Coordinates of N, CA and C in Angstrom, one line a residue:
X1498 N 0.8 -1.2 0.0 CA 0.0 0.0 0.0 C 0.9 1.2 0.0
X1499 N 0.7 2.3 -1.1 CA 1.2 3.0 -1.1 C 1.2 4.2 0.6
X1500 N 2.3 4.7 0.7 CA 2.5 5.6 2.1 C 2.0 7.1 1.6
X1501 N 1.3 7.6 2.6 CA 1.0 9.0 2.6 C 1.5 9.7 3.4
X1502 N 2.6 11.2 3.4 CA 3.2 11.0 4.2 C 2.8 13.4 4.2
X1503 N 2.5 13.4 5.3 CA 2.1 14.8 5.6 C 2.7 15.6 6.0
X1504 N 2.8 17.2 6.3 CA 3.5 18.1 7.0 C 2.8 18.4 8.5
X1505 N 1.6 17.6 7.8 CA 1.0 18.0 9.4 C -0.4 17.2 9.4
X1506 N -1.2 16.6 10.8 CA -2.0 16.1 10.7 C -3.0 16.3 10.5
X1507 N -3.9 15.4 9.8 CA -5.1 16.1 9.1 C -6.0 15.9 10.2
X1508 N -7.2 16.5 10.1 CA -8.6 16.7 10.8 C -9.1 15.4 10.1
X1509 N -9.8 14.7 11.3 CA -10.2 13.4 10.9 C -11.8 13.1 11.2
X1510 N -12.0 11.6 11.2 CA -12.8 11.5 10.7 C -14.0 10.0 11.6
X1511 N -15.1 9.5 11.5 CA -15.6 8.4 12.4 C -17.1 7.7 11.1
X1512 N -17.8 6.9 12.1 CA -18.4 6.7 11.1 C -20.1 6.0 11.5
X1513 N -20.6 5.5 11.3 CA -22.6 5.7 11.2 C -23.1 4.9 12.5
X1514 N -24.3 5.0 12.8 CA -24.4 4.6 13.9 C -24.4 5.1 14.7
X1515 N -24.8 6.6 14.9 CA -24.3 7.1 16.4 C -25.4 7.6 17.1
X1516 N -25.8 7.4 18.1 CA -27.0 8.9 18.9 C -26.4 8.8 19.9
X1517 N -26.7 8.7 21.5 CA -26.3 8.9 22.9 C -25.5 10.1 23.4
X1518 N -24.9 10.4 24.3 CA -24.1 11.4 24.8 C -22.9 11.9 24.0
X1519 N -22.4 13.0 24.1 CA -21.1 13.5 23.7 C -20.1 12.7 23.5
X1520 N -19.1 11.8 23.8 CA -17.9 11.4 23.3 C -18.5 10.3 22.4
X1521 N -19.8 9.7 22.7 CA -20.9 8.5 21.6 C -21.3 9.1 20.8
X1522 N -21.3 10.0 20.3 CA -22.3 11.6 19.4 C -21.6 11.9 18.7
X1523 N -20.0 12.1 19.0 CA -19.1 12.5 18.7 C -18.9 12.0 17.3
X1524 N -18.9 12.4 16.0 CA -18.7 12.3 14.8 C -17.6 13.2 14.0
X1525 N -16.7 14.0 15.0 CA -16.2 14.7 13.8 C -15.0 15.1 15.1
X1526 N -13.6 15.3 14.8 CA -12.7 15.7 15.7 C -11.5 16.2 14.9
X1527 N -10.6 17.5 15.4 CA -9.2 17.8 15.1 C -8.3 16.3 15.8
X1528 N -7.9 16.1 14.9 CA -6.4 15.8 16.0 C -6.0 16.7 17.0
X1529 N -5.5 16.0 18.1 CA -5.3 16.6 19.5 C -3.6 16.3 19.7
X1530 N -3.3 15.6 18.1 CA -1.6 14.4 18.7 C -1.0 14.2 17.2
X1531 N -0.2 14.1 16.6 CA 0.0 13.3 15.7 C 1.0 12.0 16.2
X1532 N 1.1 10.9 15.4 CA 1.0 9.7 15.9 C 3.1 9.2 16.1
X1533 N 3.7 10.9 16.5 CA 5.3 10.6 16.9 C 5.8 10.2 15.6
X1534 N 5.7 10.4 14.3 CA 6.5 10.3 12.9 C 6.2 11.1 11.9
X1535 N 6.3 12.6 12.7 CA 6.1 13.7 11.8 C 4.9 13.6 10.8
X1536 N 5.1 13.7 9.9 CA 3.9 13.7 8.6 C 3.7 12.2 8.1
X1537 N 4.3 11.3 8.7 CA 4.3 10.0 7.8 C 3.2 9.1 9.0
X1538 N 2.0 9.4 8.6 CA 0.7 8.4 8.6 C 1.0 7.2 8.9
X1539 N 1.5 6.7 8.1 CA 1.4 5.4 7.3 C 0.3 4.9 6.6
X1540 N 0.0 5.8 5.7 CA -1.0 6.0 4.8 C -2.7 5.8 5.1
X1541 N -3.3 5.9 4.7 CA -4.6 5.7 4.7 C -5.2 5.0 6.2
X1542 N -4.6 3.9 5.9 CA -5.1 2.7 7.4 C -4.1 3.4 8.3
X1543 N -2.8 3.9 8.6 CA -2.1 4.2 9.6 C -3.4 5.3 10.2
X1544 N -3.6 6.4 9.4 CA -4.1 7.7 9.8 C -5.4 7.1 10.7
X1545 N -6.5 6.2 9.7 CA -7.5 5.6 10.0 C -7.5 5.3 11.8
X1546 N -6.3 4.5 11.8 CA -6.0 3.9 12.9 C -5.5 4.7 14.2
X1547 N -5.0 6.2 13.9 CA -4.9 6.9 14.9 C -6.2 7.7 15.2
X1548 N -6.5 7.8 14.0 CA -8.2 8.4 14.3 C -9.0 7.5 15.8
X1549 N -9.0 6.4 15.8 CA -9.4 5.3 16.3 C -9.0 5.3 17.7
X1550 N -7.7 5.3 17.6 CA -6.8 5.3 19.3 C -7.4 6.4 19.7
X1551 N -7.0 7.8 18.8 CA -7.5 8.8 19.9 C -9.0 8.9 19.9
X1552 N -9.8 8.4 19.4 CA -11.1 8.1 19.8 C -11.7 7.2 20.9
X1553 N -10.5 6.4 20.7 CA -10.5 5.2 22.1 C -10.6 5.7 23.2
X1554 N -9.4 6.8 23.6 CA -9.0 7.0 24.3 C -9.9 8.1 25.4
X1555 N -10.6 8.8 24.7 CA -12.0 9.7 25.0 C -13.2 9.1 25.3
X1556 N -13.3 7.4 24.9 CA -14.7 7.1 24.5 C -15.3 6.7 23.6
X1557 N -14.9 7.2 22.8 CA -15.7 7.1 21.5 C -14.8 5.9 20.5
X1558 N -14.5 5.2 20.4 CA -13.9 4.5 20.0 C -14.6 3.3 19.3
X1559 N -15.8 3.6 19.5 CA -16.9 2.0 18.9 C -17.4 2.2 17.8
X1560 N -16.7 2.9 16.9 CA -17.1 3.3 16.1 C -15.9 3.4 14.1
X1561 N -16.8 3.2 13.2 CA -15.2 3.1 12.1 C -14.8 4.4 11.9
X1562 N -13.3 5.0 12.1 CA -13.1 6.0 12.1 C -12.1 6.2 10.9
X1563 N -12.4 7.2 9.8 CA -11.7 8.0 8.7 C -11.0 9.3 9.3
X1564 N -9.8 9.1 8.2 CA -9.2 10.3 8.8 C -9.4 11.1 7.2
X1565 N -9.7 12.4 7.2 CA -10.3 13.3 5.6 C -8.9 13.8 5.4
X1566 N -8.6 12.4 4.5 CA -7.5 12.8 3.7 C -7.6 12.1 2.4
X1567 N -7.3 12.8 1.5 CA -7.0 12.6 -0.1 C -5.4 12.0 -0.4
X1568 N -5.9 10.7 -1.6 CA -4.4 10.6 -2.3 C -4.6 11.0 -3.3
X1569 N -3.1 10.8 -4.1 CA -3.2 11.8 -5.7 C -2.8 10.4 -6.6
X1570 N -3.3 10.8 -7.7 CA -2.0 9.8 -8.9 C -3.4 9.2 -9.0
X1571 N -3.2 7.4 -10.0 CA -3.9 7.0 -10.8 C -5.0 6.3 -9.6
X1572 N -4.8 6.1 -8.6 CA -5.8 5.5 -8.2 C -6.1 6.4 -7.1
X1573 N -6.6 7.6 -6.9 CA -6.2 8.3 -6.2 C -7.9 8.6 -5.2
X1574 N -7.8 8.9 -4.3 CA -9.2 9.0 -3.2 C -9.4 10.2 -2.9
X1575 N -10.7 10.5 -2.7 CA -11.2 11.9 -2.1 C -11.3 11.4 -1.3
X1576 N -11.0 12.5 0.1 CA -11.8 12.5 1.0 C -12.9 12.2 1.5
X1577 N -14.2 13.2 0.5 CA -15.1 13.4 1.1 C -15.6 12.1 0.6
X1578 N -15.4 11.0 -0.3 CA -16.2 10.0 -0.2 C -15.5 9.1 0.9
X1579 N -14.9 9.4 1.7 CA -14.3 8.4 2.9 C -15.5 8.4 4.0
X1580 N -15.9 9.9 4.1 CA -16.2 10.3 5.2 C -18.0 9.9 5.6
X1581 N -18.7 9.5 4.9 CA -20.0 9.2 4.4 C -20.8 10.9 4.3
X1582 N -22.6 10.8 5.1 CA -22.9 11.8 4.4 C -23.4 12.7 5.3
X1583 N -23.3 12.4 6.7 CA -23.5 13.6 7.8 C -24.3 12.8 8.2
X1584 N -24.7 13.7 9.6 CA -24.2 14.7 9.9 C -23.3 14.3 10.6
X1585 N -22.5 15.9 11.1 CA -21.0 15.5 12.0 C -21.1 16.4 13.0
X1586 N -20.9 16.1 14.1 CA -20.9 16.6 15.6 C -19.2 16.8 16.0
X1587 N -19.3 17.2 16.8 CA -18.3 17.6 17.6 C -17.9 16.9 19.3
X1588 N -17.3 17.3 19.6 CA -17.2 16.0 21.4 C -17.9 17.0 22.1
X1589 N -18.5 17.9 21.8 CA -19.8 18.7 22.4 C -21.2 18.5 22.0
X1590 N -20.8 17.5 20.8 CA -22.3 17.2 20.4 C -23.3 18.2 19.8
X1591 N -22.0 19.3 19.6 CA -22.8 20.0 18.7 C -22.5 20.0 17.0
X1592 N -23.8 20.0 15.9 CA -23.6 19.7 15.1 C -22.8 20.6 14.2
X1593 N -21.6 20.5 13.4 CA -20.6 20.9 12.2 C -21.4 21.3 10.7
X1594 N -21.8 20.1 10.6 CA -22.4 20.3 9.2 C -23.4 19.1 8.8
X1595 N -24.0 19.3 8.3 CA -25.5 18.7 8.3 C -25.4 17.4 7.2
X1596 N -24.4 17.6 6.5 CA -24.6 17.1 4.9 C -22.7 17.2 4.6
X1597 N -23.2 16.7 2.9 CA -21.4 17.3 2.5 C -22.1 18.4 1.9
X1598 N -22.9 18.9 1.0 CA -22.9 19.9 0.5 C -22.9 20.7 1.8
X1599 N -23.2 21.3 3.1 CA -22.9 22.1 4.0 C -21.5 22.2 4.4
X1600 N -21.2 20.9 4.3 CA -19.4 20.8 4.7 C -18.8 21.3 4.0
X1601 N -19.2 21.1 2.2 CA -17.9 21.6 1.4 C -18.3 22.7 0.8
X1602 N -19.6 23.0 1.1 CA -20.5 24.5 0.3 C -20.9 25.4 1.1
X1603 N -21.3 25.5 1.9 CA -22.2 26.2 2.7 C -21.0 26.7 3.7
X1604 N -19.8 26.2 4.4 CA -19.3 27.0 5.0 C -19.4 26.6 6.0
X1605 N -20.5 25.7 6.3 CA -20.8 24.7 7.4 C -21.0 25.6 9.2
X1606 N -21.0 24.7 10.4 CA -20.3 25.7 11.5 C -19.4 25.0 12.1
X1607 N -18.2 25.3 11.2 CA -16.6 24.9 11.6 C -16.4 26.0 11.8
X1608 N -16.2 26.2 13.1 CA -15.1 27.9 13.9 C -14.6 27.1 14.8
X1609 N -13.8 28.4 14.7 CA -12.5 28.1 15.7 C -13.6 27.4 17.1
X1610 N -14.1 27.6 17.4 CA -15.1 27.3 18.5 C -15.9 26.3 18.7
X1611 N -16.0 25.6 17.2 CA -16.8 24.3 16.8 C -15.8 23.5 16.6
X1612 N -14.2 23.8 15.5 CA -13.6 22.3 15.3 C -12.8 21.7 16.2
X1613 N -13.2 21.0 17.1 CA -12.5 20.8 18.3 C -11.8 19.6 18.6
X1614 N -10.9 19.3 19.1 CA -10.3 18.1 19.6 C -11.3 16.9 19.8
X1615 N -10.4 16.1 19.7 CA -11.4 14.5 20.2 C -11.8 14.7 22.1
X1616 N -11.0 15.7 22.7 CA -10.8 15.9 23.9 C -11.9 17.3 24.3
X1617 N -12.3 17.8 23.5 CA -13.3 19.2 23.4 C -12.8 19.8 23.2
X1618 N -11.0 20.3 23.1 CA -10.7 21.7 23.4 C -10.5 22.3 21.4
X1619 N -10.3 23.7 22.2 CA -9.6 24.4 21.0 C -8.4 24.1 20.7
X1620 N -8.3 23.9 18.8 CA -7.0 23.9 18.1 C -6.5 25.3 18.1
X1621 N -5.2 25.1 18.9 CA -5.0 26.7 18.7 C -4.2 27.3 17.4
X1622 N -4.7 28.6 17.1 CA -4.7 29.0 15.7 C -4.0 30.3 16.2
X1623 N -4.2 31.6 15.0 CA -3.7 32.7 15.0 C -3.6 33.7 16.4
X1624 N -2.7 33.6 16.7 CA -2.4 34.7 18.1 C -2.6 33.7 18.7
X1625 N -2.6 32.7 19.0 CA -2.1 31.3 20.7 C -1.0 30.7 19.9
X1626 N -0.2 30.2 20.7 CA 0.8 29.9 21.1 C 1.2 28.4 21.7
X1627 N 1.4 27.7 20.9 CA 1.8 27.5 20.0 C 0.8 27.7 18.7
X1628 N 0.7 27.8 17.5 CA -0.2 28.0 16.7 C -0.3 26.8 15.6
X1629 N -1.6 25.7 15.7 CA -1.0 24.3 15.0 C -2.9 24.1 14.2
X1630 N -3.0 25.6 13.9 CA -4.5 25.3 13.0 C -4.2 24.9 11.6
X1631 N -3.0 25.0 11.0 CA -2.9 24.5 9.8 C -3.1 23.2 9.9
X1632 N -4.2 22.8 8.7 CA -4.7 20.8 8.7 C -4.2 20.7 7.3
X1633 N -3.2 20.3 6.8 CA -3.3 19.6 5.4 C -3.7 18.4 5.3
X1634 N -4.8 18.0 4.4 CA -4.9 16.8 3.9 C -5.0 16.4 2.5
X1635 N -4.4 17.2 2.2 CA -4.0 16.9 0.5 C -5.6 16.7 -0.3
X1636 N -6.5 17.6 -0.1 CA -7.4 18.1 -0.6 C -8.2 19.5 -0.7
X1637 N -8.5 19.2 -1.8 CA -9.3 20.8 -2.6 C -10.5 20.9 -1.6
X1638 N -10.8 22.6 -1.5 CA -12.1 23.0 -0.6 C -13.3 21.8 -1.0
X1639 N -13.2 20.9 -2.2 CA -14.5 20.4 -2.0 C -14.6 19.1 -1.6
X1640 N -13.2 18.5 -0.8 CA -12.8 17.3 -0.6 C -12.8 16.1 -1.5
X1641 N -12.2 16.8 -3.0 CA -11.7 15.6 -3.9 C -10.3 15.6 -3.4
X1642 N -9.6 14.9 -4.3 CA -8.1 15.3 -4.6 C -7.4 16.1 -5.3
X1643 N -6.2 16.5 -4.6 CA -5.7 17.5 -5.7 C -5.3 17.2 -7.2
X1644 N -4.9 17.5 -8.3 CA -4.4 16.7 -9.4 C -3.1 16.4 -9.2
X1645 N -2.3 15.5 -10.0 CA -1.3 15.2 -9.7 C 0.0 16.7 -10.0
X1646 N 0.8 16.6 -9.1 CA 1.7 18.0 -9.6 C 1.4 19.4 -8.2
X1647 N 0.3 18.8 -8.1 CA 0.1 19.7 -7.3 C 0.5 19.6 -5.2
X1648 N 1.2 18.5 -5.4 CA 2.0 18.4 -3.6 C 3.5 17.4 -4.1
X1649 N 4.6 18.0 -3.1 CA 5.9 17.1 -3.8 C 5.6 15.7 -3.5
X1650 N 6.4 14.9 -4.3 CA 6.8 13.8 -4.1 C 6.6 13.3 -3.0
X1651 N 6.2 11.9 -2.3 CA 6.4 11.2 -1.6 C 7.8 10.7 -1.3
X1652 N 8.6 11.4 0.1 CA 10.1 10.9 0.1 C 9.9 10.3 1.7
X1653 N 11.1 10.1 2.2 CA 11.2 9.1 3.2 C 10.8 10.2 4.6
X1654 N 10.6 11.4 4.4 CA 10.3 12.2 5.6 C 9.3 12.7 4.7
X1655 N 8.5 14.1 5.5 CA 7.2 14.7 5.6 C 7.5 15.1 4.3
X1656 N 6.6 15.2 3.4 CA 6.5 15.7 2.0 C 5.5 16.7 2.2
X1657 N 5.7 17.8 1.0 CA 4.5 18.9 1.0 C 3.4 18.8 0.6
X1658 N 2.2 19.6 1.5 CA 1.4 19.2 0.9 C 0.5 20.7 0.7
X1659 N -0.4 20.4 0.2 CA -1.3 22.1 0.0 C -1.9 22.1 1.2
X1660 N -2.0 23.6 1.8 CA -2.6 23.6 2.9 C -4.0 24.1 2.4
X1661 N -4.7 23.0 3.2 CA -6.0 22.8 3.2 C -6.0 23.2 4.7
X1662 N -7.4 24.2 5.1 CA -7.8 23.6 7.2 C -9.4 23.1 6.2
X1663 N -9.1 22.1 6.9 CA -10.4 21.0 6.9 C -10.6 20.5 7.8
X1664 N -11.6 19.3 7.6 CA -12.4 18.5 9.3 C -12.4 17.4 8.7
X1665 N -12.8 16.7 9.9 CA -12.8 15.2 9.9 C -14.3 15.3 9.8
X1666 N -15.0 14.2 9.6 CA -16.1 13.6 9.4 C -16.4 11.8 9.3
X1667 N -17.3 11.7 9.7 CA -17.7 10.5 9.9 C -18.2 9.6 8.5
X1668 N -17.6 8.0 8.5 CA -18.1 8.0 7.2 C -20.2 6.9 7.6
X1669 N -20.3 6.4 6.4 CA -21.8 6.0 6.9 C -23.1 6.9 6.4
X1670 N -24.0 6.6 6.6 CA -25.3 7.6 6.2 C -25.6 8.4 6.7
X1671 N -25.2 8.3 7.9 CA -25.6 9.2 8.8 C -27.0 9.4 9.8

């Protein structure tokens, strides 16, 4: 399986089946961690799989978890069909986006205040300290893929990617 390898961790992702309380509700989370190997995932299932742990680790873990990340090249994945079709909550259980057209059209309610850790808190972004709101996941505002050419090479450390701030989302019907 080809490696995906990032500058930075993407905003991820869970999947169908959910009602109950907040960390059970919880359909949609920033990374709170990346998984100690810089930008190198370990592709698709690596990311999958940390989506997972740190879902575990809060609770919410009973659940199939996508991390919203695109590959490029001939066989290449969107995102947003990883993610299924909404809706997506937050570990506050409040709802993100209803749909994908709200997620990738509408502007959704992703703020600073809604995209939150698998833990509740704020990703901190412009003026906090440390500042780690940039999410690349090697996808366009509408969560396809980029085309080829457009992020370097896959090398043995973090390769570039377009900065995208996106969200995770859950895959399933919702």
């Amino acid at each position: 399986m080809k490696s995906i390898t990032l500058a930075a961790l993407a905003a991820l992702a869970l999947a169908p089946g959910l009602a109950a309380a907040q960390p059970a509700q919880m359909t949609f989370f920033v990374t709170s961690a990346n998984p100690g190997k810089g930008g190198d995932l370990g592709g698709l299932a690596g990311a999958d799989a940390h989506c997972k742990a740190l879902a575990t680790a809060v609770g919410a873990g009973n659940h199939t978890w996508r991390a919203y990340l695109s590959t490029q090249g001939a066989n290449a994945v969107n995102a947003r069909d990883r993610i299924g079709k909404g809706p997506w909550r937050n570990a506050k259980g409040e709802v993100v986006a209803k749909d994908l057209a709200d997620l990738h059209e509408g502007a959704a309610g992703l703020t600073k205040q809604t995209a939150l850790t698998e833990k509740g808190t704020i990703v901190n972004g412009r003026g906090d300290t440390p500042n780690m709101h940039d999410i690349l996941t090697g996808s366009q505002s509408d969560g396809t893929a980029f085309p080829p050419g457009r992020t370097a090479p896959a090398t043995t450390g973090p390769a570039a990617m377009p900065a995208m701030r996106c969200s995770a989302m859950p895959t399933g019907s919702g």
